[in-house]
Every structure is written in structure tokens, then in C-alpha cells.
Short mmCIF file of C-alpha atoms in Angstrom, two decimals:
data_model
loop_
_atom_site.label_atom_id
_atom_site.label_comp_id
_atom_site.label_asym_id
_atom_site.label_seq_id
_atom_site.Cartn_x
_atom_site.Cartn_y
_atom_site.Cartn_z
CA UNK A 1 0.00 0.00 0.00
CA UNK A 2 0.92 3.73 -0.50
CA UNK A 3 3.26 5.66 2.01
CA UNK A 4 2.27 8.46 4.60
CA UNK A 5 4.72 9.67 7.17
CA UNK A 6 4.38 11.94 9.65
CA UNK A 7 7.06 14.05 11.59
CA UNK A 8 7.78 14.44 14.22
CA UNK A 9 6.38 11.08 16.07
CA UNK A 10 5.94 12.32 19.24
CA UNK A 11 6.40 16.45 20.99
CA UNK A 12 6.59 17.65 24.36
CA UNK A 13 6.25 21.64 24.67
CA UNK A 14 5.39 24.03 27.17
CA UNK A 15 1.97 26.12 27.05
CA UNK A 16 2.08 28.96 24.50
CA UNK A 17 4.65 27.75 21.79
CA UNK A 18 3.49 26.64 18.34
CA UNK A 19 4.33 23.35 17.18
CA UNK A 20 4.54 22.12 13.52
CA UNK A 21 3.66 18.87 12.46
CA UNK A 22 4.60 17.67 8.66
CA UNK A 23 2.59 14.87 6.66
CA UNK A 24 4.23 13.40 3.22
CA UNK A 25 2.67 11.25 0.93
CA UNK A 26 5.91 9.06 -0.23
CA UNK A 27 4.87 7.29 -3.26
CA UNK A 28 1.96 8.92 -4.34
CA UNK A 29 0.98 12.34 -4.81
CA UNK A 30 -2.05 13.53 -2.48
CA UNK A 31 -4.35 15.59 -3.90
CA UNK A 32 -6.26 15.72 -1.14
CA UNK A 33 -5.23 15.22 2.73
CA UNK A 34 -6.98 15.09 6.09
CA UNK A 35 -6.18 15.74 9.65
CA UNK A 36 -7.58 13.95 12.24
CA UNK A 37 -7.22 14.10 16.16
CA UNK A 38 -8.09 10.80 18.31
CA UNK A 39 -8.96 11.22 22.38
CA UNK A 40 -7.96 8.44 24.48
CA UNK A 41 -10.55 5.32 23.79
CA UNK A 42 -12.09 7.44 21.38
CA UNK A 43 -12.70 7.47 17.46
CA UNK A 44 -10.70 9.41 15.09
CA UNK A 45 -12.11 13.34 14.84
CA UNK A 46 -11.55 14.56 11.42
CA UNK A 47 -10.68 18.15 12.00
CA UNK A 48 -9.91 19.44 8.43
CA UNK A 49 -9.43 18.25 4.84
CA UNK A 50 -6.78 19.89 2.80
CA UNK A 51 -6.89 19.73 -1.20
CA UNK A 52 -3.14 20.61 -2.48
CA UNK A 53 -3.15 24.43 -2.95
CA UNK A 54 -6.22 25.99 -2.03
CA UNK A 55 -7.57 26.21 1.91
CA UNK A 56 -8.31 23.73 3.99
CA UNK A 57 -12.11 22.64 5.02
CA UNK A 58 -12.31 22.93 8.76
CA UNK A 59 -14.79 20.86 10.22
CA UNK A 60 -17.78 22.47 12.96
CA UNK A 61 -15.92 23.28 16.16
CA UNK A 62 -12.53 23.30 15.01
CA UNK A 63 -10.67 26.77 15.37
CA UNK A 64 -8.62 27.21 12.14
CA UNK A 65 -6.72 30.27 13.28
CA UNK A 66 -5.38 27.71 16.42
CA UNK A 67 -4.81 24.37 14.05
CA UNK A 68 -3.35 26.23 10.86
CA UNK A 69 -3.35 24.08 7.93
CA UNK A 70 -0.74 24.63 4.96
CA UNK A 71 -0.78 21.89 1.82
CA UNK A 72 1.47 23.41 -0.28
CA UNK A 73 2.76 20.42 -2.63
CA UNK A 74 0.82 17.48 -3.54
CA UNK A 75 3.05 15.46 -1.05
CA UNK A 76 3.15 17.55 1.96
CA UNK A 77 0.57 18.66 4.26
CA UNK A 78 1.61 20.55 7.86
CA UNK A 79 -0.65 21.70 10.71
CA UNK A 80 0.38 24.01 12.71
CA UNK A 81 -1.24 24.12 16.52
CA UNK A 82 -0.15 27.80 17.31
CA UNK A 83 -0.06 28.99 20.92
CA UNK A 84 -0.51 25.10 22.30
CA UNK A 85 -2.23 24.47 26.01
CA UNK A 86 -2.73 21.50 27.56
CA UNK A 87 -6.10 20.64 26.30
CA UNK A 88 -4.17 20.33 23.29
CA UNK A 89 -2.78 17.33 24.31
CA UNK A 90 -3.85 14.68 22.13
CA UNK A 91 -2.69 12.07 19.04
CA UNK A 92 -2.65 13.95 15.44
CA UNK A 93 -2.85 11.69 12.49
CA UNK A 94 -2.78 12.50 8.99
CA UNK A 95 -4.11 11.06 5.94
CA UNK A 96 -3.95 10.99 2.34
CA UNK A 97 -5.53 10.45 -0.54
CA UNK A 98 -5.15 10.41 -4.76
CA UNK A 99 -7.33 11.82 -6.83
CA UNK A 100 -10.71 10.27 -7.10
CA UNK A 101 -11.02 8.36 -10.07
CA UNK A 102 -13.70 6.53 -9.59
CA UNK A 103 -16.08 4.56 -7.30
CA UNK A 104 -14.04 4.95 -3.96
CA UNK A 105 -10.37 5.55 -3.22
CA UNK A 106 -8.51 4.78 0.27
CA UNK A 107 -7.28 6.82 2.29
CA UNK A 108 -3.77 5.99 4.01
CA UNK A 109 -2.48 7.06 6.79
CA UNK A 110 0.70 8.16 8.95
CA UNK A 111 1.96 6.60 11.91
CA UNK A 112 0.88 9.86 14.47
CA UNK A 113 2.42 12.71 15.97
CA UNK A 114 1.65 12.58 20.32
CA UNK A 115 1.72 15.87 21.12
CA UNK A 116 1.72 16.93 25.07
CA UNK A 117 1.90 20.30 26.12
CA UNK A 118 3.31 21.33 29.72
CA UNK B 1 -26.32 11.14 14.35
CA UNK B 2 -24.03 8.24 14.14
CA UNK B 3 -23.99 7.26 10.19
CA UNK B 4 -21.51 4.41 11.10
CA UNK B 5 -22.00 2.11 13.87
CA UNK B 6 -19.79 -0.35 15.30
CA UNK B 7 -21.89 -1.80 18.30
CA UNK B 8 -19.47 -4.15 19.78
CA UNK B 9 -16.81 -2.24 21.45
CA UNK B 10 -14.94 -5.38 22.05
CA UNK B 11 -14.19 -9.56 21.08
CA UNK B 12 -12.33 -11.98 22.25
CA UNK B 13 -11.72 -15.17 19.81
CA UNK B 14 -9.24 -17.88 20.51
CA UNK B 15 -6.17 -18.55 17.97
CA UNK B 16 -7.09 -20.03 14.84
CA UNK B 17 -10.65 -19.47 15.34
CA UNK B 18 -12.93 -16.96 13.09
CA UNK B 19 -13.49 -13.67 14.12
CA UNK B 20 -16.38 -11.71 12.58
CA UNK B 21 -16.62 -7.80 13.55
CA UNK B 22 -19.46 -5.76 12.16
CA UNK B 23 -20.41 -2.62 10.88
CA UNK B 24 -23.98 -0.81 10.28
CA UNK B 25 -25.04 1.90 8.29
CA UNK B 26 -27.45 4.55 7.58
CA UNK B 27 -26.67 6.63 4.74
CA UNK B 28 -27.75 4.90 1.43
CA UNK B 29 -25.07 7.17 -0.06
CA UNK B 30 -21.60 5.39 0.70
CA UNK B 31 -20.86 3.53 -1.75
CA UNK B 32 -16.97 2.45 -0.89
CA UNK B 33 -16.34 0.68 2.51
CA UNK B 34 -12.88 0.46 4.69
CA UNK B 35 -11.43 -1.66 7.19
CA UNK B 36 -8.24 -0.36 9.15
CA UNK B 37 -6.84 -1.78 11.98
CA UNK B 38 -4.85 0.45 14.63
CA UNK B 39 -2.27 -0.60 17.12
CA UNK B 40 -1.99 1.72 20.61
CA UNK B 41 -0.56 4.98 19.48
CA UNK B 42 -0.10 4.26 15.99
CA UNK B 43 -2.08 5.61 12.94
CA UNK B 44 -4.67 3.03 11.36
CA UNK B 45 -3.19 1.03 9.02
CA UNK B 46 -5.43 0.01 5.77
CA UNK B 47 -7.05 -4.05 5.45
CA UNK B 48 -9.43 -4.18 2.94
CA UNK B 49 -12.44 -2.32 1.26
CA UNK B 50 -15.49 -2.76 -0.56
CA UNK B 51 -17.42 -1.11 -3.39
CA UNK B 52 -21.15 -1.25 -3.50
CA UNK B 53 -21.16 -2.94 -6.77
CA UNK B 54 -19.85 -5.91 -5.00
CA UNK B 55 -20.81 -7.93 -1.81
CA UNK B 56 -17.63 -9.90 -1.07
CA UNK B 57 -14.28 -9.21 -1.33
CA UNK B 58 -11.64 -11.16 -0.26
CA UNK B 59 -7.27 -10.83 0.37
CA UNK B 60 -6.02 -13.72 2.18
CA UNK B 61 -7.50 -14.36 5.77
CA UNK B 62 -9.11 -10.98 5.40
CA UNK B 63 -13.04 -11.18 3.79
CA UNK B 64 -15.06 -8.22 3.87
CA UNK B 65 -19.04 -8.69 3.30
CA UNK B 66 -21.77 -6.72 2.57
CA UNK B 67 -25.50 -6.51 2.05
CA UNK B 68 -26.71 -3.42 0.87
CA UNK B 69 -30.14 -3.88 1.62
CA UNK B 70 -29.55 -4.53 5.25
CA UNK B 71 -26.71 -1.91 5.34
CA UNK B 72 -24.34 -3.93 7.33
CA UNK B 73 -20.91 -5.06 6.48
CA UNK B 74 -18.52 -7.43 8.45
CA UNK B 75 -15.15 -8.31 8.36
CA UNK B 76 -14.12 -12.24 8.90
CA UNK B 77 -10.57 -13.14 9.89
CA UNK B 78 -9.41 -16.23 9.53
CA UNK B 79 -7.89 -17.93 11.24
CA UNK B 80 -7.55 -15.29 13.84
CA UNK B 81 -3.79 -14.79 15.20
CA UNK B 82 -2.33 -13.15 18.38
CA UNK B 83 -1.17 -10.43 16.02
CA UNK B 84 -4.53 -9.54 15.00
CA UNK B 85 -5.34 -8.03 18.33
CA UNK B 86 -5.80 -4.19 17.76
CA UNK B 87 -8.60 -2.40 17.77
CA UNK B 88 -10.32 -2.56 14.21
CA UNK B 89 -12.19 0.71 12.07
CA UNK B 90 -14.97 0.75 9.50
CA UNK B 91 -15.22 3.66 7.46
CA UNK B 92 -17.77 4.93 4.35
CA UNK B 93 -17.92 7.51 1.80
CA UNK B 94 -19.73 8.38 -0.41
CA UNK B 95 -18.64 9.53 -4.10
CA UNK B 96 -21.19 11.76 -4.12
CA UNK B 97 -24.13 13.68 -1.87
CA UNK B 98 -21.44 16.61 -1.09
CA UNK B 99 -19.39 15.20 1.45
CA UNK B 100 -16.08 14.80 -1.44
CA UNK B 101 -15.77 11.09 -0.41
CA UNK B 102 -14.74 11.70 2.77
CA UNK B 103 -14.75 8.85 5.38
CA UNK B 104 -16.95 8.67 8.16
CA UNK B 105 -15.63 6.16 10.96
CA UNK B 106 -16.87 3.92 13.12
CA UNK B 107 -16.01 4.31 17.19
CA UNK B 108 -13.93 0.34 16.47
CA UNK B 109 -13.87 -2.99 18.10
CA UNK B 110 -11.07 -3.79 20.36
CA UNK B 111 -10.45 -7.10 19.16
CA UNK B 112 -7.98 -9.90 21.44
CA UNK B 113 -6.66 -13.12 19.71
CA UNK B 114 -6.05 -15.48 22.79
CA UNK B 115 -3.63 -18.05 22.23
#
């Protein structure tokens, strides 16, 4: 199957910083990628969807001037949580997709980032 | 509203035996239908999917099944291996209706292989 990673893996940060996370599609190119954000014991929340140079689709809920969004190549996606708290804690995944050619296409995704703020 | 439901939050099967999770829908829309499977702390990793122009579809111990009219699909492993513990996702989309294909998830099934 196709290639997403995700960098870095895991952050520790204290309250107020911003923290970049990077998402590259490695053997495909993405036209379209999606952030998601999974609580402990809890589903994945899809926060925003990204299609490669235009701006990203936040979903109800989710500020977009806290988790900025920037997919500026059709292999790279980054989301930026600016001015992290605590409640920020939490497991960011990425995903990725090709163009939709037809009846379905998979998404794959990366490995994570665990983000904890101090 | 929950358009994908995954009512068993958790199975426990014995090693080499079948397990069988399953997944309900409501939205006659999807059309395409994904299993991932997700380690602690990892991101899902892809298994198998399913258009709606089919009803089976299978890649090695992995089958995926599904009946349209009762809008339920299932996933049967077997034989079921220690590795297979994880907890296990179905997702939908839906070409079109507005939503871009977009996959809605199910909450999983925590599923333990006992040896």
C-alpha cells in the first residue's frame, strides 16, 4: 500500500509555543489530505481536509486560526497548533488520498504525531 | 447522528478461530467501505475495502461482506492470530451527496486473539 509519514512522532512543549507537524505522501501524490485528532478510547475526529493548494475545510468546532493548515505540494501537508495548552494534548494523524477516479479511493495514513503540552 | 455504527466495542476469539466484527449503516449514499486496523498509538493502518457494486471481497484471511439492503458489512478473519489483536475501524464515503468522499468512521472494536 501507498506511504504516509508523519514528523515528528511524538512532541513535548510548554503552554504557549506553536508546534509544527509535517505529513508526506511518499509514493503517491495527495491531492487531497486530512487531519484527524483521536482522544484516548475514542474514534478518530476529522478536524480538516486539505486539497493541495487551495484552503483547507475545517470541520464544525474546530478553530482554524489555532490548528493552521498549509498543503502546499501534492506530497506535503503541515498543521500548525499555534499557541498550544494543555487541552491540546492529544494524538494527530494525517491522511492521504489520490485523486478520485472513480467509485471509492482509500485513504492511508501516517503513523501519528503525540503531542503533550506542559 | 451516528452514520456508522460499530456496536461491539470489544471480542475476544481464541487462535485459529474466526473472528467476525461488524459494521452498520445509515446513509444509502456510501458507496466504498474500509477496514483499518490500529495498534496503541499508531495511525490506522489500511485491510481491505469494498465497493457497492460488490458484496464480497476477499485478500487472504481478510473477507469483507456486505448486504446493501440490510446496510451492514462485516469483516471475517481467519484464522484469527495473536497479532490480530488491535482495535479494528470501519469507514464509508460516499462519491457523491457533497461530502467529497470523505470517510466517516466507526467508534472500532477492540479485538484480542487469545492463544
Amino acid at each position: 500500500g501507498a506511504v504516509v509519514s508523519q514528523h515528528p512522532s511524538w512532541v513535548i512543549c510548554k503552554s504557549g509555543t506553536s508546534v509544527k507537524i509535517e505529513c508526506r505522501s511518499l509514493d503517491f501524490q495527495a491531492t487531497t489530505m486530512f487531519w484527524y485528532r483521536q482522544f484516548p478510547k475514542q474514534s478518530l475526529m476529522l478536524m480538516a481536509t486539505s486539497n493541495e493548494g487551495s484552503k483547507a475545510t475545517y470541520e464544525q468546532g474546530v478553530e482554524k486560526d489555532k490548528f493552521l493548515i498549509n498543503h502546499a505540494s501534492l506530497t506535503l501537508s503541515t498543521l500548525t497548533v499555534t499557541s498550544a495548552h494543555p487541552e491540546d494534548s492529544s494524538f494527530y494523524i494525517c491522511s492521504a488520498r489520490g485523486p478520485m477516479l472513480g467509485l471509492g479511493e482509500t485513504q492511508y495514513f501516517g503513523p501519528g504525531t503525540r503531542l503533550l503540552v506542559l | 447522528d451516528q452514520q456508522v455504527k460499530q456496536n461491539s466495542p470489544s471480542l475476544s476469539v481464541q487462535e485459529g478461530r474466526i473472528s467476525i466484527l461488524n459494521c452498520d449503516y445509515t446513509n444509502s449514499m456510501f458507496d466504498y467501505f474500509l477496514w483499518y486496523k490500529k495498534y496503541p498509538a499508531e495511525g490506522p493502518t489500511f485491510l481491505i475495502s469494498i465497493s457497492s457494486i460488490k458484496d464480497k471481497n476477499e485478500d487472504g484471511r481478510f473477507t469483507v461482506f456486505l448486504n446493501k439492503s440490510a446496510k451492514h458489512l462485516s469483516l471475517h478473519i481467519v484464522p484469527s492470530q495473536p497479532g490480530d489483536s488491535a482495535v479494528y475501524f470501519c469507514a464509508a464515503s460516499a462519491m457523491y451527496g457533497g461530502s467529497q468522499g470523505n470517510l466517516i468512521f466507526g467508534k472500532g472494536t477492540k479485538l484480542s486473539v487469545k492463544p
